[in-house]
Amino acid sequence: MNRVFNFSAGPAMLPPSVMQRAQQEFTNWRNGGASVMEISHRGADFVEMAQKSEQDLRDLMDIPDDYKVLFMQGGGRGQFAAVPLNISAATDTSLHMVTGSWSKGAVSEADKFNHAEILSEISQRDGKAFVEKPDASAIPQDAAYLHFCPNETVDGVAFDWLPDAGKVPLVADMSSCILSQPLEVSRYGIIYAGAQKNIGPSGLAVVIVHESLLGRPQSVTPSFMDYTQTADNNSMYNTPPTFSWYLAGLVFEWLKEEGGITAIARRNDHKANMLYDAIDSTDFYRSQVHPDCRSKMNVPFQLANPDLDKTFLRLADEAGLKALKGHRFVGGMRASIYNAMPVEGVQALVDFMTDFERQYG
Ligand SMILES: *Cc1c(COP(=O)(O)O)cnc(C)c1O
C-alpha cells in the first residue's frame, strides 16, 4: 500500500507502530493463544493491562492521586449526559462557555438533566473568531460546574487559559486535545475525552474526575454511566470495550516512548506553526480564526476562491493527502494533525499547498 497521510478529524490516524503491534499480536495476545478481544476482562492478563494503561496515563498527565481515571463507553457525547447526571441535581445550574459546535452540543444535552446556562459565547476580533475570557464576577458561585471545550474540533478554535470560576468546578471536554500538551490536572474538576482523536478507537471515553465530585449522581443516572459505580468497579461494572482499552494502552506506551507530553507538545507546536505559516504567508489561503485562538490539532482553512475547493481536495487526495474536506458546518478544508500525525505529513501538505497555489493562484 502506498503511504498516505490521513488528516481525518476523527476517528483519526493512529501511530503506525501501534497498529503494527496490534496486528502482530492480534490472534495470539501475550502468547495465550487467543485475541485480546476473546478473553475475559476479569482475567489476570487483561486486568494487568488495564492497570498498566491507567498508570501510564497517570504518568503521562501527572494525574494526582485524588483523581479517579475511568474508562467508559459512549464517546464524547456520552459524557455530555454523564457529567450533568453525575455532578448536578436536576434543579442545579450548569454554566457553559460556547466556543464552537461541541461546547454548544454539550449545552442542550446538559439541559435535559439540569438547568444549563450559556455563560459566554464565541466573539470576533479583527473579523476573526476569538474567545473572550468570561467575566469572573458574572459566575454564580452556586453553579454545579462550568463546562468548556478548550479545543473545538470543528471550528479550529482553541484557548489554553482557564476560566476564573472561583469555587465552581471546571469540566473540560478535551476529546480533541487530550495528551497534546502539558496541563495541570489539579485545576480541573473533570477532564474527559472521547478516544478517537488522540487516544484510540471510537466508543471509548476517558474520564479524569476529582474524588470530591463522586457520590452524588442523580437517582435516574444509568448505572453504567455512574462515575462512582464505575470507579468502585475499576471501570468494569459492565464489560468494558476491551479492544479499545487495549489499543489506548498501546497508544499510551507509544507516547511514553516518544518522550511524553512535553516532547509531543514540542512536535505539535512545530507542526501547527508550519501549517499556519503556510496559510498566513499568502492571500490564496485564509484562516477564519484569530491567531491567539488557533487550534494546534484541527486547522481549518479556506481558499480565497472557493470554486477551487473541489479541485484542491481531489488533487490532494490523489497526492495521498486524505480527508482534508472541512466539516459540513464550516466548509473549505480542515487538516487534523493530532499526536500521531508525523511532521512529514504536515510538510507534504504544505508542499502540496505551495504547488497548488503555483498552479492555480
Ligand atoms: C469528537 C468530539 C466529540 C464527540 O465524540 P463522540 O465520540 O462522537 O461522541 C465531543 N467533543 C469533542 C470536542 C469532539 O472532538
Coordinates of C-alpha atoms and ligand atoms in Angstrom, one line a residue, residues 74-77 80 102 149 151 153 173 175-176 196-197, ligand 1:
G74 CA -20.3 6.2 24.7
G75 CA -17.5 8.5 23.5
G76 CA -17.5 12.3 24.0
R77 CA -21.2 12.7 23.7
F80 CA -22.4 15.4 27.6
W102 CA -19.0 20.8 20.5
C149 CA -14.2 22.8 25.3
N151 CA -10.2 22.7 21.5
T153 CA -12.6 20.2 16.7
D173 CA -14.2 18.4 27.0
S175 CA -11.8 15.0 23.2
S176 CA -9.5 16.5 20.5
Q196 CA -11.0 8.6 18.6
K197 CA -8.8 11.7 18.2
Ligands
LIG1 C1 -15.5 14.2 18.6 C2 -15.8 15.1 19.7 C3 -17.0 14.8 20.5 C4 -17.9 13.7 20.2 O1 -17.4 12.4 20.3 P1 -18.3 11.2 20.1 O2 -17.4 10.1 20.5 O3 -18.7 11.2 18.6 O4 -19.5 11.2 20.9 C5 -17.2 15.6 21.6 N1 -16.4 16.7 21.8 C6 -15.4 17.0 21.0 C7 -14.5 18.2 21.4 C8 -15.0 16.2 20.0 O5 -14.0 16.5 19.2

